[in-house]
PDB file of C-alpha atoms in Angstrom:
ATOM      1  CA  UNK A  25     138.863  82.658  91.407  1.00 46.00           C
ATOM      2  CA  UNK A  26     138.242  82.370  87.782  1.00 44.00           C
ATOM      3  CA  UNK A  27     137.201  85.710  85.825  1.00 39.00           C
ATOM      4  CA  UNK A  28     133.282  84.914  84.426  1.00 41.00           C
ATOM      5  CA  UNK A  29     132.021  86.701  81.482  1.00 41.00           C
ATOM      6  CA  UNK A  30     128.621  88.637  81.810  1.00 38.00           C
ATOM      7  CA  UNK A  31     127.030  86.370  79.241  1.00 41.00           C
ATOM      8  CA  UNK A  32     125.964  82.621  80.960  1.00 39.00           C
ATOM      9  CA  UNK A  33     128.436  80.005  79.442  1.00 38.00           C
ATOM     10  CA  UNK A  34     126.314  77.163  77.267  1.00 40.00           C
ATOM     11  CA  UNK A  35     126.335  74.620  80.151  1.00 41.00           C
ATOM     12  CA  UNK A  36     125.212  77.200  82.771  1.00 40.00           C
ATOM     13  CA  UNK A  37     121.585  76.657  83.842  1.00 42.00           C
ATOM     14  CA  UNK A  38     119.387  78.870  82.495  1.00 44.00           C
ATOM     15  CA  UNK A  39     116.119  80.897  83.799  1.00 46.00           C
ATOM     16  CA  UNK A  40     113.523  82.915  81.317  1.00 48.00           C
ATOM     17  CA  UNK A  41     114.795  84.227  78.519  1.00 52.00           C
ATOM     18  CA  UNK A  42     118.009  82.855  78.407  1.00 51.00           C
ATOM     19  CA  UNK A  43     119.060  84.245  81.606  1.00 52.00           C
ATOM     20  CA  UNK A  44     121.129  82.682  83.979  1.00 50.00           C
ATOM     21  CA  UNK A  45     119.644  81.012  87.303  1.00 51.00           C
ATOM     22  CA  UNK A  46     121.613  83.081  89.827  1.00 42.00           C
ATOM     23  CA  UNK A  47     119.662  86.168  87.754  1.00 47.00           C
ATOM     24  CA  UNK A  48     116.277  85.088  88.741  1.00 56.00           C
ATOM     25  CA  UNK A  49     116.756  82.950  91.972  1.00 54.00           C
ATOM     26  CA  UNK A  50     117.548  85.697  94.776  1.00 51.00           C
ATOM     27  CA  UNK A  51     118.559  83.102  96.929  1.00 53.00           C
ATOM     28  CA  UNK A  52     122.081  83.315  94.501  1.00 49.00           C
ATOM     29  CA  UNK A  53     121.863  86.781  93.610  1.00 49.00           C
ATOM     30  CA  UNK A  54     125.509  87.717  93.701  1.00 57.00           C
ATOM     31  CA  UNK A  55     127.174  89.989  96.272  1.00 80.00           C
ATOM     32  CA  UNK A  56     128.184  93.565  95.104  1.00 86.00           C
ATOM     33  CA  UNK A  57     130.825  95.578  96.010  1.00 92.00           C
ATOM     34  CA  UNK A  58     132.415  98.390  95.538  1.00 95.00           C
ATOM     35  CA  UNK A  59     136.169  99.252  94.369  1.00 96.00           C
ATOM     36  CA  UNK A  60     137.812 102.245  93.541  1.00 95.00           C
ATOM     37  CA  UNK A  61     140.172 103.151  90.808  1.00 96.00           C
ATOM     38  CA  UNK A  62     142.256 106.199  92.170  1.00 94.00           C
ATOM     39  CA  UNK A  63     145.860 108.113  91.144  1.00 93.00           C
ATOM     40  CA  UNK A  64     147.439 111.487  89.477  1.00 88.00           C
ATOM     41  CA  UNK A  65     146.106 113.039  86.510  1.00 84.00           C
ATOM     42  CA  UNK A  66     146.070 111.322  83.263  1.00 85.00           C
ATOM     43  CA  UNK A  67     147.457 107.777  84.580  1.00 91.00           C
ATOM     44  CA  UNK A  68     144.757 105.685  82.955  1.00 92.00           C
ATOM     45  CA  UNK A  69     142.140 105.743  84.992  1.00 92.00           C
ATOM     46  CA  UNK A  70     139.016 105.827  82.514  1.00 91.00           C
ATOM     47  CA  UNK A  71     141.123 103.451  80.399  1.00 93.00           C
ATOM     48  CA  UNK A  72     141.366 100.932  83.131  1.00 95.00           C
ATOM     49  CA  UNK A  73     137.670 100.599  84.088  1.00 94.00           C
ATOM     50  CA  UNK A  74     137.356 100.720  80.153  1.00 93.00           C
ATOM     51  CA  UNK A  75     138.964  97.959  79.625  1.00 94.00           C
ATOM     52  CA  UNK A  76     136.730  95.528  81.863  1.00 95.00           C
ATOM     53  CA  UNK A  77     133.499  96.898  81.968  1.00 94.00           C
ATOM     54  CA  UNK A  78     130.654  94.746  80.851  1.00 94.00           C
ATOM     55  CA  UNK A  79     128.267  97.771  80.139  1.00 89.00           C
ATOM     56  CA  UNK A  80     129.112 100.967  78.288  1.00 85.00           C
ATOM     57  CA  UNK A  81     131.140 102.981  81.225  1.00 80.00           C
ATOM     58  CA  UNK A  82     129.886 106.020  82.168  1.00 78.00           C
ATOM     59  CA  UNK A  83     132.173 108.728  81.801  1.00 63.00           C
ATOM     60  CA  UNK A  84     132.246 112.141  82.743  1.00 57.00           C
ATOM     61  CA  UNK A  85     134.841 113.572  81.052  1.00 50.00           C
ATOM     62  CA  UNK A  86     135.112 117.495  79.804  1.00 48.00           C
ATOM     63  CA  UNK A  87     137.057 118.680  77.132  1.00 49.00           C
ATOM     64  CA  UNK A  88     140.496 120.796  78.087  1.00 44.00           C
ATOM     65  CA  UNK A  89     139.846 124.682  77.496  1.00 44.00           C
ATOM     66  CA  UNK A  90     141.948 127.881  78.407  1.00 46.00           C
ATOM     67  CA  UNK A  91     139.874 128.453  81.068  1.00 44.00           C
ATOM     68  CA  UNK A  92     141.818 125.364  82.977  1.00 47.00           C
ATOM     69  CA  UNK A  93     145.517 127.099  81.964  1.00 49.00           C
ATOM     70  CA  UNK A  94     147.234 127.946  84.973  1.00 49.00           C
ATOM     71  CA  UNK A  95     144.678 125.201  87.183  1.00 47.00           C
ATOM     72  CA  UNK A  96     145.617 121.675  85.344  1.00 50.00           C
ATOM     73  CA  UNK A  97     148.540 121.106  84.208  1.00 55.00           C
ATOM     74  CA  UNK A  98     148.719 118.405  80.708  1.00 54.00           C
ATOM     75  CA  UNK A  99     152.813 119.245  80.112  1.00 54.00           C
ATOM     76  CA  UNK A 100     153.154 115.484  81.542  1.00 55.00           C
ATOM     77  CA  UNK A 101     150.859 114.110  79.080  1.00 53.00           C
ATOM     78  CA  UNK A 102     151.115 114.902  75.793  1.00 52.00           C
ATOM     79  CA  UNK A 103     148.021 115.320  73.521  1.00 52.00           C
ATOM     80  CA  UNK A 104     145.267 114.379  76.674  1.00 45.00           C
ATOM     81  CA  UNK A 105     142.444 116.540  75.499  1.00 49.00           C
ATOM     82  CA  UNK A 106     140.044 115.293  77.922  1.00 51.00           C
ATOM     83  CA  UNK A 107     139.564 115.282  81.723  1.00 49.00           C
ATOM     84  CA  UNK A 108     137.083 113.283  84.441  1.00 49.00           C
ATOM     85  CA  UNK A 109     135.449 115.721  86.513  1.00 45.00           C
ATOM     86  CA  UNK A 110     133.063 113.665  87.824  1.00 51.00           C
ATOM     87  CA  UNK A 111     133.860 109.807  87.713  1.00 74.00           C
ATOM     88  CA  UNK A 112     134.355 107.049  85.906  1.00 88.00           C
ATOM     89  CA  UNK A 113     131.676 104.276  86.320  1.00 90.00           C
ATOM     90  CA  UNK A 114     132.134 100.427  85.388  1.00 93.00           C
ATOM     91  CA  UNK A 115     131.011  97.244  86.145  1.00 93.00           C
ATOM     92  CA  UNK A 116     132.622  93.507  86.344  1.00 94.00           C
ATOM     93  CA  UNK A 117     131.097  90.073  87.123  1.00 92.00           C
ATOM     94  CA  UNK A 118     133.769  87.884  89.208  1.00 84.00           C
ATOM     95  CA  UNK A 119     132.616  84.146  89.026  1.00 78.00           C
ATOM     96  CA  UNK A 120     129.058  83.683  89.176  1.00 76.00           C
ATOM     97  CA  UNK A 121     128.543  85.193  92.755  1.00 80.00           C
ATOM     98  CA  UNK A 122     130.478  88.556  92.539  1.00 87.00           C
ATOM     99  CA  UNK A 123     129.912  91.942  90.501  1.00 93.00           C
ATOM    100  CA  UNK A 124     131.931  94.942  90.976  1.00 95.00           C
ATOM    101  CA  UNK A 125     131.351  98.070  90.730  1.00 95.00           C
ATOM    102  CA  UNK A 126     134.424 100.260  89.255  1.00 96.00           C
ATOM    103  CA  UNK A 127     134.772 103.816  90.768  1.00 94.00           C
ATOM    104  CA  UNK A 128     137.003 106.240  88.929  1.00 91.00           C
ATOM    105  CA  UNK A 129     138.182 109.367  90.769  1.00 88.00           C
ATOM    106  CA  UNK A 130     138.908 112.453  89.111  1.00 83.00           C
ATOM    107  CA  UNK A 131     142.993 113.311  89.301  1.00 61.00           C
ATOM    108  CA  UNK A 132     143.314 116.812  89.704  1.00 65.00           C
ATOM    109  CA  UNK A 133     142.904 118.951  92.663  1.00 65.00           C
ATOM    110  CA  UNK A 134     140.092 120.965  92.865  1.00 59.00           C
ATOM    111  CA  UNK A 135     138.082 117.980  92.324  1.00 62.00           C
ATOM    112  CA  UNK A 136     139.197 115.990  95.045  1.00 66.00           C
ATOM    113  CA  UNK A 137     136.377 116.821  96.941  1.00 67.00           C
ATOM    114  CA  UNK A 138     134.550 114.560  95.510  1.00 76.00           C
ATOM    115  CA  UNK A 139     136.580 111.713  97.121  1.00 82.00           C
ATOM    116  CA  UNK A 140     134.948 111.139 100.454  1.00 88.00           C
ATOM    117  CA  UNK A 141     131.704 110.335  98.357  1.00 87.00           C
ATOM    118  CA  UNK A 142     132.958 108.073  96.036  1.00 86.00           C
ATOM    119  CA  UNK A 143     134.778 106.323  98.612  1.00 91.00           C
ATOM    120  CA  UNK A 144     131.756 105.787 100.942  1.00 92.00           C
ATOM    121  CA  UNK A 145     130.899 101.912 101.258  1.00 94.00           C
ATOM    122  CA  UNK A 146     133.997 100.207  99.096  1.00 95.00           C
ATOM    123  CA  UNK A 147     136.005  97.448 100.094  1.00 95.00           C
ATOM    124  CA  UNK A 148     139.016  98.472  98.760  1.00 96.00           C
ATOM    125  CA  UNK A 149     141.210 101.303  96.199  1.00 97.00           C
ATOM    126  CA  UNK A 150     143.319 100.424  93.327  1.00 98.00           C
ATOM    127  CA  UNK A 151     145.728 103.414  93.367  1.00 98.00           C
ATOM    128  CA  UNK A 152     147.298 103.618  89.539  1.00 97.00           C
ATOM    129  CA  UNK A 153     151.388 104.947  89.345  1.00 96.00           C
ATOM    130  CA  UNK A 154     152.988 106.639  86.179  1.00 95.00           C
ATOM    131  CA  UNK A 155     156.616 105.913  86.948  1.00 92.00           C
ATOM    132  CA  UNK A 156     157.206 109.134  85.127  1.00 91.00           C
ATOM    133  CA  UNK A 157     155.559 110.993  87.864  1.00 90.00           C
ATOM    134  CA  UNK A 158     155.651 109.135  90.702  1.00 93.00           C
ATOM    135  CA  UNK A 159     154.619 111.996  93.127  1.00 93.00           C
ATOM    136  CA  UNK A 160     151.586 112.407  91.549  1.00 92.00           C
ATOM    137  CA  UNK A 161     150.220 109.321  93.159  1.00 94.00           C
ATOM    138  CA  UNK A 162     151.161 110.485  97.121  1.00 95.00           C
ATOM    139  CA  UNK A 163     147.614 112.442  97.666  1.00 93.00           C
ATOM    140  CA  UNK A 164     146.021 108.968  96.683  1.00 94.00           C
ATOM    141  CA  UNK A 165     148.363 107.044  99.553  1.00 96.00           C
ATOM    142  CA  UNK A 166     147.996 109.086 101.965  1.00 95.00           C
ATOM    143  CA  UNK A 167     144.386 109.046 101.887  1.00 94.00           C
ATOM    144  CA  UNK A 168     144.128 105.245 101.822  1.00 95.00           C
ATOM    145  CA  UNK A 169     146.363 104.745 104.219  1.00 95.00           C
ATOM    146  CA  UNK A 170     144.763 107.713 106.825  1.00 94.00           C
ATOM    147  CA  UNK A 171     141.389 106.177 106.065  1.00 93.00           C
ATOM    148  CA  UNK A 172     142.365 102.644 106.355  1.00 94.00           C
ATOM    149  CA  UNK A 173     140.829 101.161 103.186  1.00 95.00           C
ATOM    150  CA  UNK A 174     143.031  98.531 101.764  1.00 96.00           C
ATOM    151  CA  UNK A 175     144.417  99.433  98.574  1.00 97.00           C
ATOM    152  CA  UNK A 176     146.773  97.975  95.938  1.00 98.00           C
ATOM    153  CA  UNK A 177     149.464  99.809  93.606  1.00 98.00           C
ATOM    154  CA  UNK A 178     148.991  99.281  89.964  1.00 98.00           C
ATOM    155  CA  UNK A 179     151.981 100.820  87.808  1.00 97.00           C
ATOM    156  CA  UNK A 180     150.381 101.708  84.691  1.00 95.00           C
ATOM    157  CA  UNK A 181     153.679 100.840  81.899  1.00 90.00           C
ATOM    158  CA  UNK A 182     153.204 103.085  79.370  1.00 85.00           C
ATOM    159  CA  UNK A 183     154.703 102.631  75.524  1.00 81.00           C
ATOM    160  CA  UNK A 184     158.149 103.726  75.173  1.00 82.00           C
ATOM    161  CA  UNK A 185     159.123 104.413  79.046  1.00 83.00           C
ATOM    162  CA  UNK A 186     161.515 102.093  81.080  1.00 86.00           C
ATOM    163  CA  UNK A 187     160.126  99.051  82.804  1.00 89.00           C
ATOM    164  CA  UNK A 188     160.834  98.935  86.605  1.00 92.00           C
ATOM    165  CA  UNK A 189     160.301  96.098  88.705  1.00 95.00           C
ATOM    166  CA  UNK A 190     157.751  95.949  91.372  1.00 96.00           C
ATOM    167  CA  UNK A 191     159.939  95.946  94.286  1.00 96.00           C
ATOM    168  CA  UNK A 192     161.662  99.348  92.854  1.00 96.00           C
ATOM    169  CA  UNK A 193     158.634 100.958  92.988  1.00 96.00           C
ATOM    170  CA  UNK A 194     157.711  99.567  96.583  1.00 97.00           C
ATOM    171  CA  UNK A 195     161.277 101.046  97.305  1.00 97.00           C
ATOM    172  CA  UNK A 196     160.382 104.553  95.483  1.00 96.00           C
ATOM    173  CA  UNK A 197     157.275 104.562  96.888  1.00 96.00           C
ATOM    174  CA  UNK A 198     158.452 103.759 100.790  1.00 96.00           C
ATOM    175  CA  UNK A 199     154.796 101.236 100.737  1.00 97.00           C
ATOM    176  CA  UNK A 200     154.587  98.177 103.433  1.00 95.00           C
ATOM    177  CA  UNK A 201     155.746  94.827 102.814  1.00 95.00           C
ATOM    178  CA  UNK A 202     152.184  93.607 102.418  1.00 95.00           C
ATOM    179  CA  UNK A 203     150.758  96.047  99.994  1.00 97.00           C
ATOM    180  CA  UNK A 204     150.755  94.623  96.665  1.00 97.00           C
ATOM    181  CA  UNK A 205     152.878  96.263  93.602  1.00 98.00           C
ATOM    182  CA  UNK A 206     151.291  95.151  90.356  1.00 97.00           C
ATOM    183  CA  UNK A 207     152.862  96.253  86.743  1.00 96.00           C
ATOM    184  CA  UNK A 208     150.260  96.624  84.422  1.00 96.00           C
ATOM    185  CA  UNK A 209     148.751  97.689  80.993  1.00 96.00           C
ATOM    186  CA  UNK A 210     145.978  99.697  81.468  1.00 96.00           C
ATOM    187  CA  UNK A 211     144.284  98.811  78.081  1.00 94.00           C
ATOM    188  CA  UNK A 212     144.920  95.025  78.598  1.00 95.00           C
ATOM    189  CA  UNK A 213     141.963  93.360  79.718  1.00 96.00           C
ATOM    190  CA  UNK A 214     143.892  90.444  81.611  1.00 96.00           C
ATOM    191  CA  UNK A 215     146.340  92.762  83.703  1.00 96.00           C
ATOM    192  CA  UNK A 216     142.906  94.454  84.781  1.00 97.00           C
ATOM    193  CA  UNK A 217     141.045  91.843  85.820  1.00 96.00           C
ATOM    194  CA  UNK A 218     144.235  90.382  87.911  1.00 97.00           C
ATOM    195  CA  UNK A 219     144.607  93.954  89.478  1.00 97.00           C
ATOM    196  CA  UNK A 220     140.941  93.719  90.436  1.00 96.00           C
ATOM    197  CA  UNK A 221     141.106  89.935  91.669  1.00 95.00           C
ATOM    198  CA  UNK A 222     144.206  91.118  93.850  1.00 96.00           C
ATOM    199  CA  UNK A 223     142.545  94.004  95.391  1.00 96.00           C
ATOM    200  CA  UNK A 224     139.573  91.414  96.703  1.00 94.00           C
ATOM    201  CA  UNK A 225     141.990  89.042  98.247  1.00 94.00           C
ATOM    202  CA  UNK A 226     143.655  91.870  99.950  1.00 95.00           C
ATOM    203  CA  UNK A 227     140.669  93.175 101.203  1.00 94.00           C
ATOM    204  CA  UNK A 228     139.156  90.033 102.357  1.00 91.00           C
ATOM    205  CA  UNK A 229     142.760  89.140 103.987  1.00 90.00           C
ATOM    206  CA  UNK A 230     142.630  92.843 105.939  1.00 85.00           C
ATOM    207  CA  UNK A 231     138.643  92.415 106.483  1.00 77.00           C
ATOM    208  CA  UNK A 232     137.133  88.693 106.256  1.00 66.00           C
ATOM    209  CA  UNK A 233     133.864  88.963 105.089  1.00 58.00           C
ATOM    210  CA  UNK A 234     134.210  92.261 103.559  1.00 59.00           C
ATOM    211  CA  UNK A 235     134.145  91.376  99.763  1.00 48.00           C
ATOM    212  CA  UNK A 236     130.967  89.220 100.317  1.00 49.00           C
ATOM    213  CA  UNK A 237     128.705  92.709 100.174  1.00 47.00           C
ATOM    214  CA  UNK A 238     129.476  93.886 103.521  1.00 40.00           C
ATOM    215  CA  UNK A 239     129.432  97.863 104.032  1.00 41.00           C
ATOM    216  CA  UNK A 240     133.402  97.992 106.059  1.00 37.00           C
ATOM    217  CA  UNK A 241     132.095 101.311 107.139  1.00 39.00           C
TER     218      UNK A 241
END
């Protein structure tokens, strides 16, 4: 599957206005799903849906005050100022005949009520890893793996910090055979979209049919 721009290529047919047929012919409206984009605090969550979204993301971040001292704790990342206490929203267009719709959880705690909500209706979790603090991402595993929503691990390599290998992680992490281990860049368009296009064959090999707009709920 070959990642497709939001903007009709010069050779695709065109409808009113420029737009593309699939856009006005219902008959190819494309299926839309839902994924989302889960881990610890501050492990590049809003940076990953960022990084692919065709429209301005919607982010609900707050800025850090006293009042969250002794509540959040941003000694494991240096100079984050900000915090999602809501979600992060994104879209992506997958070929002509697929749009997702990005998800992003918010890492700490006392927001993880919020989960159950956000989860409602996807086809699948990517659940982002800081190497540095690998524990962080255990609420995010466990909860996949109760609910049964397929998931992928994306280790987010941050600048400066050793580069493990996929299966050391898997190892670290104790994860199954068949859950994929993918070492990424966040803010790198390309290791996004291949994240995103691994999650869909995963869910589609755990539920056939699944990533073709139907609710696995």
């Amino acid at each position: 599957m070959d990642y497709a721009d939001s903007d009709p290529s010069p050779d695709a047919p065109t409808g009113e206005e420029g737009t593309a047929s699939w856009q006005t012919d219902l008959s190819r409206a494309p299926s839309a799903t839902k994924i989302v984009i889960a881990g610890g605090f501050g492990v590049g969550k809003t940076t990953f849906v960022g990084s692919v979204s065709e429209i301005t993301p919607l982010r609900t971040e707050a800025v850090m005050t006293s009042a969250g001292e002794g509540v959040d704790d941003p000694g494991a990342v240096p100079g984050k100022a900000t915090t999602t206490v809501a979600m992060d929203f994104g879209r992506i267009t997958l070929d002509a005949d697929l749009v997702l719709y990005l998800f992003g959880t918010p890492g700490q705690k006392r927001f993880w009520f919020m989960w159950d909500d956000l989860v409602r209706g996807a086809i699948g979790a990517v659940v982002m890893v800081d190497t540095r603090r690998l524990a962080d991402c255990f609420p995010a595993l466990d909860y996949f793996e109760s609910g049964g929503l397929p998931y992928v691990v994306a280790v987010n390599h941050f600048e400066g910090t050793p580069r493990h290998e996929a299966e050391a992680v898997r190892e670290a992490l104790a994860l199954a055979p068949d859950v994929p281990v993918l070492i990424m860049d966040a803010r790198r368009r390309v290791g996004v979209v291949e994240t995103l296009l691994t999650l869909v064959g995963r869910a589609l090999d755990v539920s056939p049919g699944v990533a073709r707009g139907v609710n696995p709920a």
